[in-house]
mmCIF file of C-alpha atoms in Angstrom:
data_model
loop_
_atom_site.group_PDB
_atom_site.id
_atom_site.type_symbol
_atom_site.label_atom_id
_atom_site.label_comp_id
_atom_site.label_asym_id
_atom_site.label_seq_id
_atom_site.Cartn_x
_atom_site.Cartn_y
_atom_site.Cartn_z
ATOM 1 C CA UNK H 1 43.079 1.510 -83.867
ATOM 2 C CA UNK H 2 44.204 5.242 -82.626
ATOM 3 C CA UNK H 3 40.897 7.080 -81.017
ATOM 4 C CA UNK H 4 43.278 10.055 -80.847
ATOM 5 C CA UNK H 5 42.639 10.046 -85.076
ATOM 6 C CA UNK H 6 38.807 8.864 -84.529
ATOM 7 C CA UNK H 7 38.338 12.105 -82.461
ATOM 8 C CA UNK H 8 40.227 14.522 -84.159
ATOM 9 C CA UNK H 9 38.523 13.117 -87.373
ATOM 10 C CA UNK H 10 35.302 13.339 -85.971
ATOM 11 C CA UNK H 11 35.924 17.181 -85.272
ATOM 12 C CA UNK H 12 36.909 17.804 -88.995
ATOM 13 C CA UNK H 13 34.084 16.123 -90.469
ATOM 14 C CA UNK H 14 31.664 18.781 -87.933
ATOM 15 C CA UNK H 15 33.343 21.049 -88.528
ATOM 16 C CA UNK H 16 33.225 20.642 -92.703
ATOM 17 C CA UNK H 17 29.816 20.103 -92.593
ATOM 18 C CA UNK H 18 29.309 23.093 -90.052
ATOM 19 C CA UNK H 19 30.991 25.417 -92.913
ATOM 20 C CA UNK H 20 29.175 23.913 -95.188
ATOM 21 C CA UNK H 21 25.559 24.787 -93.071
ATOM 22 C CA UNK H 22 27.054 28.556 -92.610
ATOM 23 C CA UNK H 23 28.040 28.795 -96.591
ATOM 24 C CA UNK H 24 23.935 27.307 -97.187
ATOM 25 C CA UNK H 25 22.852 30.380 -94.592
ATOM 26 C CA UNK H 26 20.843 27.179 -92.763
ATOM 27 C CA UNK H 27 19.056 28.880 -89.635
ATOM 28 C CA UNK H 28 21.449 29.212 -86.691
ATOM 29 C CA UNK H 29 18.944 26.700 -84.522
ATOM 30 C CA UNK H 30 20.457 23.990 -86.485
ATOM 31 C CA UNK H 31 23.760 24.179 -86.826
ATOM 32 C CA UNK H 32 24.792 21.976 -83.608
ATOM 33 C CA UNK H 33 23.085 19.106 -85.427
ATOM 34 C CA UNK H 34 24.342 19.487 -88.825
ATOM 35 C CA UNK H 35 27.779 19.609 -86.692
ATOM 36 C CA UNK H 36 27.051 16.306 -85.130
ATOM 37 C CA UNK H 37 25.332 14.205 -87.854
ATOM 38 C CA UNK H 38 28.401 15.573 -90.244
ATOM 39 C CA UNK H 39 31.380 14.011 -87.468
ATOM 40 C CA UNK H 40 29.650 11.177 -86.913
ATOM 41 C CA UNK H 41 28.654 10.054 -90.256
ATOM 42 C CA UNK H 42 32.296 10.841 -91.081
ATOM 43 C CA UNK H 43 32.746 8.655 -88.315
ATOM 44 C CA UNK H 44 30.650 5.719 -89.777
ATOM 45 C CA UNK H 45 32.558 6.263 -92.959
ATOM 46 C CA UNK H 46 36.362 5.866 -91.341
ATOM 47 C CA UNK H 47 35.051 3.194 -89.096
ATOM 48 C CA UNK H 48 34.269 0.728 -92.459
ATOM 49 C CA UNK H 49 37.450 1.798 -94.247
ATOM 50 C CA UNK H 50 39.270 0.694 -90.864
ATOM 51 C CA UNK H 51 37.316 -2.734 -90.678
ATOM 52 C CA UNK H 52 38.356 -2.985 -94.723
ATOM 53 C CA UNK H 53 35.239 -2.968 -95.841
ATOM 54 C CA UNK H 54 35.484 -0.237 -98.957
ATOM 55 C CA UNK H 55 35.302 3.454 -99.259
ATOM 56 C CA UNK H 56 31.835 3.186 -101.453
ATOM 57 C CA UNK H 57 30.155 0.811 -98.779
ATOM 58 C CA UNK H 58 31.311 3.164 -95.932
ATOM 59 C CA UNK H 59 29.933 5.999 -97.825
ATOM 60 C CA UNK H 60 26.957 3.929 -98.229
ATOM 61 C CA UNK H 61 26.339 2.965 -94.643
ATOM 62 C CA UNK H 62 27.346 6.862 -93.757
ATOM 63 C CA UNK H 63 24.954 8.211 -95.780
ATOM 64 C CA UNK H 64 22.172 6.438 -94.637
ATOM 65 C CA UNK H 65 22.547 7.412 -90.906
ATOM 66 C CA UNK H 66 22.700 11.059 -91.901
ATOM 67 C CA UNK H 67 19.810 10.547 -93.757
ATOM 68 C CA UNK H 68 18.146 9.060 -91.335
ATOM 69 C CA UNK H 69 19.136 10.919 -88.210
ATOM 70 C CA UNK H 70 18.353 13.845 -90.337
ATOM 71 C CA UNK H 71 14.559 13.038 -90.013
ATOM 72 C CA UNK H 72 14.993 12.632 -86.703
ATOM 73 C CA UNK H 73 16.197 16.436 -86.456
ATOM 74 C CA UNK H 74 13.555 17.553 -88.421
ATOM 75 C CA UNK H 75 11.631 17.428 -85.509
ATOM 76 C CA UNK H 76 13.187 18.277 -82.882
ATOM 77 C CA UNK H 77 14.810 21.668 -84.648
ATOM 78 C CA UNK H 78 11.290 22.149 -86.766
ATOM 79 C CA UNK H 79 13.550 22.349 -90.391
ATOM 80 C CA UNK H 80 13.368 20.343 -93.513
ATOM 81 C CA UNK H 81 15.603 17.068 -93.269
ATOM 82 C CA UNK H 82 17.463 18.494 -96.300
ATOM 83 C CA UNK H 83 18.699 20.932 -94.553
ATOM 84 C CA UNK H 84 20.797 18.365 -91.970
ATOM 85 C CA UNK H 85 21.610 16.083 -94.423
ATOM 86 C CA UNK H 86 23.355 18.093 -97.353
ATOM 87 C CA UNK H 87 25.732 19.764 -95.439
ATOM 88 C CA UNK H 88 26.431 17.134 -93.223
ATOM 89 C CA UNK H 89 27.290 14.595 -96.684
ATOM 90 C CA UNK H 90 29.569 17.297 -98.396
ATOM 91 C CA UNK H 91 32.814 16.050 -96.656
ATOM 92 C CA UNK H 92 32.600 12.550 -97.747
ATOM 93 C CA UNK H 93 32.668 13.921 -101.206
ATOM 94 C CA UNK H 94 35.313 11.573 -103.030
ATOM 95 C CA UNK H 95 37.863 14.834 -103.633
ATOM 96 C CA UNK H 96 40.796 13.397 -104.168
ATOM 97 C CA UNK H 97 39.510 10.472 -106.718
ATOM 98 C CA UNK H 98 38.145 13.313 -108.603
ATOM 99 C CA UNK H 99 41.217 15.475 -109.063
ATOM 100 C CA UNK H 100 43.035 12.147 -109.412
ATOM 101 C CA UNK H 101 40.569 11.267 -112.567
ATOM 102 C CA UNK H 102 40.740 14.945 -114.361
ATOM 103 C CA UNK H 103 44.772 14.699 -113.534
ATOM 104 C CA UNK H 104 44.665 11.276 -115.122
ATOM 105 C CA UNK H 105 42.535 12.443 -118.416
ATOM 106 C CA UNK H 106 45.101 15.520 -118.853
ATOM 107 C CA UNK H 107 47.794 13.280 -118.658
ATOM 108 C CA UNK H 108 46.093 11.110 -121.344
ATOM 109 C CA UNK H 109 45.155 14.041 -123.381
ATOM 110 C CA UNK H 110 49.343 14.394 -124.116
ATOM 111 C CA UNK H 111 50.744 10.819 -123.093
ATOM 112 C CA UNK H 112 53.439 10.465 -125.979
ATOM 113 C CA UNK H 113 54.606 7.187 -125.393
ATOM 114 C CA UNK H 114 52.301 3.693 -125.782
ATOM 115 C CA UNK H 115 53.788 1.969 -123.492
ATOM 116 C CA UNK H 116 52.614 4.592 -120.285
ATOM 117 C CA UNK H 117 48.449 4.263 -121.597
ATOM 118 C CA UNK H 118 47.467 1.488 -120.625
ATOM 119 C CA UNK H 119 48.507 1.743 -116.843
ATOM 120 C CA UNK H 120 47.344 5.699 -116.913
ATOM 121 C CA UNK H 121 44.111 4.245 -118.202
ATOM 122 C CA UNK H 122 43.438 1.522 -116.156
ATOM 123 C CA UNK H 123 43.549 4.200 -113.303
ATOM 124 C CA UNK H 124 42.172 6.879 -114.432
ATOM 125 C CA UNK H 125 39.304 5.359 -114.873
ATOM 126 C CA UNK H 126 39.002 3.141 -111.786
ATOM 127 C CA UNK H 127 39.808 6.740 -110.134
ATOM 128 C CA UNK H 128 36.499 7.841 -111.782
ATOM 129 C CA UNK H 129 34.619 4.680 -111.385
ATOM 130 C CA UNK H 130 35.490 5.456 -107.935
ATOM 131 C CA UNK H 131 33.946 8.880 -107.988
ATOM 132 C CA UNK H 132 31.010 7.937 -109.320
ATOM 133 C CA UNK H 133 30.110 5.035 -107.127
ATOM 134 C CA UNK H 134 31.080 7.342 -104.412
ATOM 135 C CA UNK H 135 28.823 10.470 -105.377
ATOM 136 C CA UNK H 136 26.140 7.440 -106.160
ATOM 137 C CA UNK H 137 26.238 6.045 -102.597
ATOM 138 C CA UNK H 138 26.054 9.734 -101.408
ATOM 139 C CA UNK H 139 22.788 10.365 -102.986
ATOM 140 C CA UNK H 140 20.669 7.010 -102.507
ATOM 141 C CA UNK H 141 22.203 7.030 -98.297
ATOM 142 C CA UNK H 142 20.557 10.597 -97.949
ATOM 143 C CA UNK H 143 17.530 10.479 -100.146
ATOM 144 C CA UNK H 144 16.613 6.630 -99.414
ATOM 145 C CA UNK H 145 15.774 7.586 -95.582
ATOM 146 C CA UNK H 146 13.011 10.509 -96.885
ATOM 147 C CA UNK H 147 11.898 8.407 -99.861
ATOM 148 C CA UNK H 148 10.687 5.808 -97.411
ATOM 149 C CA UNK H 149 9.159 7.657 -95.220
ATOM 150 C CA UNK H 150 7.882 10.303 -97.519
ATOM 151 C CA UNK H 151 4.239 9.054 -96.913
ATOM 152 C CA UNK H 152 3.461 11.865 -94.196
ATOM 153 C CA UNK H 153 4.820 14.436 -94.297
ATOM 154 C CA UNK H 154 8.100 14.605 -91.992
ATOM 155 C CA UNK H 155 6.015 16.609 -89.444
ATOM 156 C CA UNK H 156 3.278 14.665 -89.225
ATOM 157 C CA UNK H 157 5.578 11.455 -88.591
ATOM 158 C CA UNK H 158 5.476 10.654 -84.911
ATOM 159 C CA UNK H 159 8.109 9.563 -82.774
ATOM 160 C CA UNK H 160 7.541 9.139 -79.135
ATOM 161 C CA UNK H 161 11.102 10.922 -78.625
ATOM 162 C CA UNK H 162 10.351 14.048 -79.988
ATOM 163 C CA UNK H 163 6.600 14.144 -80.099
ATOM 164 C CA UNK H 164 5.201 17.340 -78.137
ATOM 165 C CA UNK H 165 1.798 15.787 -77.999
ATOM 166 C CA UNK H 166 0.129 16.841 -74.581
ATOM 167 C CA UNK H 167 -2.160 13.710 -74.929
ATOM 168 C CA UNK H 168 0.874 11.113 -75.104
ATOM 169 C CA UNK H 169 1.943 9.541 -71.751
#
């Protein structure tokens, strides 16, 4: 295990998501967050692929601690969790299994001979199972956190780290 890679990874995923927050015109107060919660959760991610667990379960697992840490900010920076969480998820969109599937389809589109389909098949389409499961595990890790605590509203949630209630101890 290099940490040289973990920490120069964790400084592209920030700084991905941090583009991502300016391109969204997210207020300026929150872009040291989004910059965090995106190189750590790319963090989580490249920490499960290392222990060989799968990209989708890494994504998973990623997801969901953006999604929750992104409540957390909500309170402390006074924005909607969305506003964390979507640009801090957009680099651990699957890419490369993407343009590997829409390569794979063209190529399938004008494949002369038989005996090349079924291989080009077979991964083309685990390419875009892969994509799917991906973008899938994306959207239930960063809307699962707000869905289950969507009984209050996230400012009237209270957490005795971030609380500013004069009457707490």
């Amino acid at each position: 295990m290099d940490w040289m890679h973990f920490i120069e990874s964790w400084f592209w995923f920030g700084f991905a998501a941090l583009g991502f927050a300016i391109l969204f015109n997210v207020p300026k107060r929150t872009l040291t967050a989004i910059f965090m919660m995106g190189g750590f959760g790319g963090l989580v991610k490249l920490l499960f692929l290392e222990w060989n667990n799968g990209v989708i379960l890494g994504t998973l697992i990623a997801s969901i601690f953006v999604g929750f840490v992104s409540i957390a900010a909500a309170h402390s920076k006074h924005s909607p969790p969305f506003v964390f969480a979507i640009p801090a998820v957009i680099p651990m969109v699957p890419g490369s299994f993407a343009y590997y599937t829409m390569k794979g389809i063209i190529k399938l589109a004008y494949n002369q001979t038989p005996e090349d389909f079924l291989p080009l098949l077979n991964e083309t389409v685990t390419n875009g199972f892969k994509t799917m499961f991906i973008l899938l595990a994306i959207a239930v890790g960063v809307f699962a956190p707000m869905l289950l605590t969507a009984r209050e509203s996230a400012k009237q949630i209270k957490i005795p780290l971030f609380s500013h209630d004069k009457n707490q101890g």
